[in-house]
Tab-separated table of C-alpha atoms in Angstrom:
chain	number	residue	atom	x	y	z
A	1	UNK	CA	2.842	25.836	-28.044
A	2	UNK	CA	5.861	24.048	-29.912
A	3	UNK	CA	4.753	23.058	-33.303
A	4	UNK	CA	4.654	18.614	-33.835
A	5	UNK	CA	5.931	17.905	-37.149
A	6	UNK	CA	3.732	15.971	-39.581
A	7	UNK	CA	4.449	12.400	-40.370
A	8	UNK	CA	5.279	11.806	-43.385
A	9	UNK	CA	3.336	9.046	-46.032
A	10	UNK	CA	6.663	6.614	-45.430
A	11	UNK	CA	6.897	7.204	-41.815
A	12	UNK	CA	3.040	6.894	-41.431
A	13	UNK	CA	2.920	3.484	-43.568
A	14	UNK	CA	5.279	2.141	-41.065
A	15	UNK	CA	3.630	3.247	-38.112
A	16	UNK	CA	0.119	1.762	-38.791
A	17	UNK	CA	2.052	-1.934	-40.052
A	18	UNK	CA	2.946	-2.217	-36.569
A	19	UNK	CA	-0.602	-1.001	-34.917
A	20	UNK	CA	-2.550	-4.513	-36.187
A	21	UNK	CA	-6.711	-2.841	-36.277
A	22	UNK	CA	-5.487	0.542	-36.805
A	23	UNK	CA	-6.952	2.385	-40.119
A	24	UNK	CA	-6.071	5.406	-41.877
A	25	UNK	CA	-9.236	7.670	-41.864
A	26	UNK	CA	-10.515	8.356	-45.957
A	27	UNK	CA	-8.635	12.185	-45.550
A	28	UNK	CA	-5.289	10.618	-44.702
A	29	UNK	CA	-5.437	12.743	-41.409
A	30	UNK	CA	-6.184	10.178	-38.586
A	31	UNK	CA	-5.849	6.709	-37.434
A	32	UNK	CA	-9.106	5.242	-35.883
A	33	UNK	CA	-10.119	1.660	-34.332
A	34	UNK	CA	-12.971	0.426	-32.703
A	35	UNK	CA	-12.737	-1.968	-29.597
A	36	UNK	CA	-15.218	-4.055	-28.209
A	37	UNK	CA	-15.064	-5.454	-24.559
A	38	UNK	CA	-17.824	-7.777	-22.803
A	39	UNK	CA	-19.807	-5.122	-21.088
A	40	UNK	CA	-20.047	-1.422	-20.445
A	41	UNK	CA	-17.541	-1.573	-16.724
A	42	UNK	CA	-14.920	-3.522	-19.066
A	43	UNK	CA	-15.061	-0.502	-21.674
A	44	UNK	CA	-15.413	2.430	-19.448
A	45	UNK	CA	-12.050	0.765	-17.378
A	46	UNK	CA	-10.575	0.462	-20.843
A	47	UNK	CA	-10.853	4.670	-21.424
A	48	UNK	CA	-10.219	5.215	-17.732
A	49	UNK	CA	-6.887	3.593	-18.359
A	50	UNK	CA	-6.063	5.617	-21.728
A	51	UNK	CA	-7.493	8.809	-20.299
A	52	UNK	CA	-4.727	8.594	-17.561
A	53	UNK	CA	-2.142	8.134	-20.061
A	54	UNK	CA	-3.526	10.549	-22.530
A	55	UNK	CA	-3.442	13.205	-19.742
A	56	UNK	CA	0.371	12.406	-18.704
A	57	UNK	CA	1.376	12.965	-22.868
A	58	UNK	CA	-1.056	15.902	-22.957
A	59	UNK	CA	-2.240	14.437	-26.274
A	60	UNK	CA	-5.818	13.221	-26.042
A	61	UNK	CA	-7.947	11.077	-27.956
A	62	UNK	CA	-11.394	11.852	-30.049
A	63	UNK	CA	-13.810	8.647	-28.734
A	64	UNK	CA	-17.180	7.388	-29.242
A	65	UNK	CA	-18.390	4.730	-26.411
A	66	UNK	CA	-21.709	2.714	-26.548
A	67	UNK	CA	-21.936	0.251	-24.030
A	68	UNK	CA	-19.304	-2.225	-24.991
A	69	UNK	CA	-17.597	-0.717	-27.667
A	70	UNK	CA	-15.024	2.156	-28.006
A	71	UNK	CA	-14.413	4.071	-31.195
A	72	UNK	CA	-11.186	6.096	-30.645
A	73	UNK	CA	-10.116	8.297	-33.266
A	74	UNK	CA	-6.277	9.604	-33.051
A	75	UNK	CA	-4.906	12.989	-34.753
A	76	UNK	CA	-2.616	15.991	-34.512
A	77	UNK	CA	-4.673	19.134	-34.864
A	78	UNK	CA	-0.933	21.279	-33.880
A	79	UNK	CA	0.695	19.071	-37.113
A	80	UNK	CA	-2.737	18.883	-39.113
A	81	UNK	CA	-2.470	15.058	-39.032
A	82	UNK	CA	-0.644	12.572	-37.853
A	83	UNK	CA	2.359	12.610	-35.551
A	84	UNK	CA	4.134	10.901	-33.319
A	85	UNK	CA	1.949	11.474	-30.628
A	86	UNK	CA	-0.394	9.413	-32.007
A	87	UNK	CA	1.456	6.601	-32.781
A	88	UNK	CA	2.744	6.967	-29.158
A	89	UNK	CA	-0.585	7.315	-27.800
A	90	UNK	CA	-1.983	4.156	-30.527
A	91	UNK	CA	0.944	1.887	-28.463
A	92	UNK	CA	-0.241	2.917	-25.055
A	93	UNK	CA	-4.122	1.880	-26.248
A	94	UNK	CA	-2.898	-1.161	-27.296
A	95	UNK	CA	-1.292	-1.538	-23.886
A	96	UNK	CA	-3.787	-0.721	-22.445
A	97	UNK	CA	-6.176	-3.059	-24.434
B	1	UNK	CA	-35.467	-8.457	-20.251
B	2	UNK	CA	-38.394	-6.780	-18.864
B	3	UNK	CA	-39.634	-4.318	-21.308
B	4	UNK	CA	-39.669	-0.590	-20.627
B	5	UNK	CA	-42.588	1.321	-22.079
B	6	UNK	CA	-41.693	4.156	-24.154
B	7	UNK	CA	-42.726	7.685	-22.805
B	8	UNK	CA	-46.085	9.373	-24.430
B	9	UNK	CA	-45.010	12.666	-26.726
B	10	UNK	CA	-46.901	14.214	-23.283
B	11	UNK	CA	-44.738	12.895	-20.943
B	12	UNK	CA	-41.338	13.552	-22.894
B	13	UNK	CA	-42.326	17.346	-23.280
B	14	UNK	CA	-43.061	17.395	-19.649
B	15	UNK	CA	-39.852	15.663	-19.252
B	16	UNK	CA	-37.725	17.341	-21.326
B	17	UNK	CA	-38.780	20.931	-20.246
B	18	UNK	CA	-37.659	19.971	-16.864
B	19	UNK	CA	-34.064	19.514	-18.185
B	20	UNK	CA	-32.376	22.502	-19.371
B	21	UNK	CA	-30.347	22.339	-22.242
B	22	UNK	CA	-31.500	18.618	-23.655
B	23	UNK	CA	-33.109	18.516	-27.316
B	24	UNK	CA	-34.554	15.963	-28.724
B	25	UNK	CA	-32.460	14.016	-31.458
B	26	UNK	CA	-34.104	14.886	-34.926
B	27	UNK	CA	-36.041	11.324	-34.950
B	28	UNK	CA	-37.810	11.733	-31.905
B	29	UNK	CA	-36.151	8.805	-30.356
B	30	UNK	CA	-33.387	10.297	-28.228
B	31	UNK	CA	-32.634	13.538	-26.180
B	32	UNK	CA	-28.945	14.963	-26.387
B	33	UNK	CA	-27.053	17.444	-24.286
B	34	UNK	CA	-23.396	18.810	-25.068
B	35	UNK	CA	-21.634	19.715	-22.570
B	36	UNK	CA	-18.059	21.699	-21.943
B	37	UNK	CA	-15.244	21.756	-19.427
B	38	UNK	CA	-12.590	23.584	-18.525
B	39	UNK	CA	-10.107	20.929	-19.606
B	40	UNK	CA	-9.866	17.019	-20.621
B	41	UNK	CA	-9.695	16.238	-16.710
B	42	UNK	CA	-12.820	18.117	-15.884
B	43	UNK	CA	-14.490	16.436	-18.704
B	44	UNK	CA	-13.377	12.624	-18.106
B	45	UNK	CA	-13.924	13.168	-14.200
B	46	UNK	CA	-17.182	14.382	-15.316
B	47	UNK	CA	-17.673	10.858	-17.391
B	48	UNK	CA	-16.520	8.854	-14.787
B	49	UNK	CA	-19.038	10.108	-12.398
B	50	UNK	CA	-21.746	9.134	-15.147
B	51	UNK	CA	-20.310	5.788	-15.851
B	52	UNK	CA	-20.798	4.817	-11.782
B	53	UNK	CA	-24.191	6.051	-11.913
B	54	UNK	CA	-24.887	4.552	-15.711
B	55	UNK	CA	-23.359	1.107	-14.168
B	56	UNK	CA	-25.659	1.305	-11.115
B	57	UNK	CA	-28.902	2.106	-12.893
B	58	UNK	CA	-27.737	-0.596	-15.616
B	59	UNK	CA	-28.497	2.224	-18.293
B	60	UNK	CA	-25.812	3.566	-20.245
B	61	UNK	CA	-25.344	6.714	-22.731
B	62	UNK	CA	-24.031	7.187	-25.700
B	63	UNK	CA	-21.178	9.731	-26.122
B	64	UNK	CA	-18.480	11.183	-27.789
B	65	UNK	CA	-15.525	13.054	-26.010
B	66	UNK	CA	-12.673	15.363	-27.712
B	67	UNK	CA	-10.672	17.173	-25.310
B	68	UNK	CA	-13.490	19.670	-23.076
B	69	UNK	CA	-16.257	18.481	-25.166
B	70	UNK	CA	-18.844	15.779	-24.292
B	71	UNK	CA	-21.657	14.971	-26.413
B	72	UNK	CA	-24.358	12.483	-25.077
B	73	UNK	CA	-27.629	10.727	-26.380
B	74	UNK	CA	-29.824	8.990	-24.030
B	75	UNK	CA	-32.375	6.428	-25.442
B	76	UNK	CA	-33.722	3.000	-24.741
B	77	UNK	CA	-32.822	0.311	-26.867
B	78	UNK	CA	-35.589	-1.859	-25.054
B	79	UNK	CA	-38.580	0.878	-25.625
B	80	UNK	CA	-37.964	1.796	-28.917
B	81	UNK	CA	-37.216	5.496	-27.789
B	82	UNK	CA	-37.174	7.124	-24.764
B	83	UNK	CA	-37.809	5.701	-21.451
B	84	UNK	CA	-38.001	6.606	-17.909
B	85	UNK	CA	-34.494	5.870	-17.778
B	86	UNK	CA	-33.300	8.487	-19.734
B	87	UNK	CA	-35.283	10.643	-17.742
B	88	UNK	CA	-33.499	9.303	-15.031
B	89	UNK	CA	-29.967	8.973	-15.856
B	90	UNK	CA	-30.741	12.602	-17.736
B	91	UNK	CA	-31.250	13.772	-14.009
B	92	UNK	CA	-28.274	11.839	-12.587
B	93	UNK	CA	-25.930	14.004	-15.068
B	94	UNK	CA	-27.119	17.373	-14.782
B	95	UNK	CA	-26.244	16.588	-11.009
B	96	UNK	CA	-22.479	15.365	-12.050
B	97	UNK	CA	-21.971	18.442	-14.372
């Protein structure tokens, strides 16, 4: 498996200024937002759309869903944090948002 | 909203010994199954079959995916605990798995 580089501090602080929602988890080692939608079909089509994208990148998100909301958590466990596979999987949510 | 009783400690034994695998959640108010996959595919396909059923029954878990993994919690908001639904959409996924 080819090794993802880390991101570093700078190129992370740039990242999440241009992901509005997106927060750095307390350990520094994942990006995380929470979504809400107006019922359960709107968030499960939501995931269904990410989960088809996640599966094209092979990078895949960590997620928490109760009924209308959608906690998605976003980290690199090959770079032990960030990388850009997250923030390219973070635009795609947002796209998909 | 019509209510939904909550189950008798009885009839969530009886329930629960009738579904392999599912443990009660440490407060007595929810039942909880992880399950595992072969890859992220199996794993969403396997959510995607719950969310049709979920949507049908209009009774939804609560669950966390990462890659193979998927944790779920079953409990009704309505009854204060568990409820024949569980028991019901409990059923419904040991049939998608």
């Amino acid at each position: 498996m080819t090794t993802v580089p880390r991101l570093t501090d700078a190129e992370r602080d740039a990242a999440l200024s241009s992901l509005p929602g997106w927060v750095l988890r307390a350990d520094g080692l994942a990006i995380c937002k929470t979504f809400r939608f107006g019922d359960f079909a709107e968030a499960f089509g939501f995931m269904t759309r990410i989960a088809i994208q996640a599966e094209k990148a092979d990078h895949h998100p960590e997620w928490f869903n109760v009924y209308n909301r959608v906690e998605i958590t976003l980290t690199t466990h090959d770079a032990g944090g960030l990388s850009t596979r997250d923030v390219a999987l973070a635009r795609a949510i947002e796209q998909a948002a």
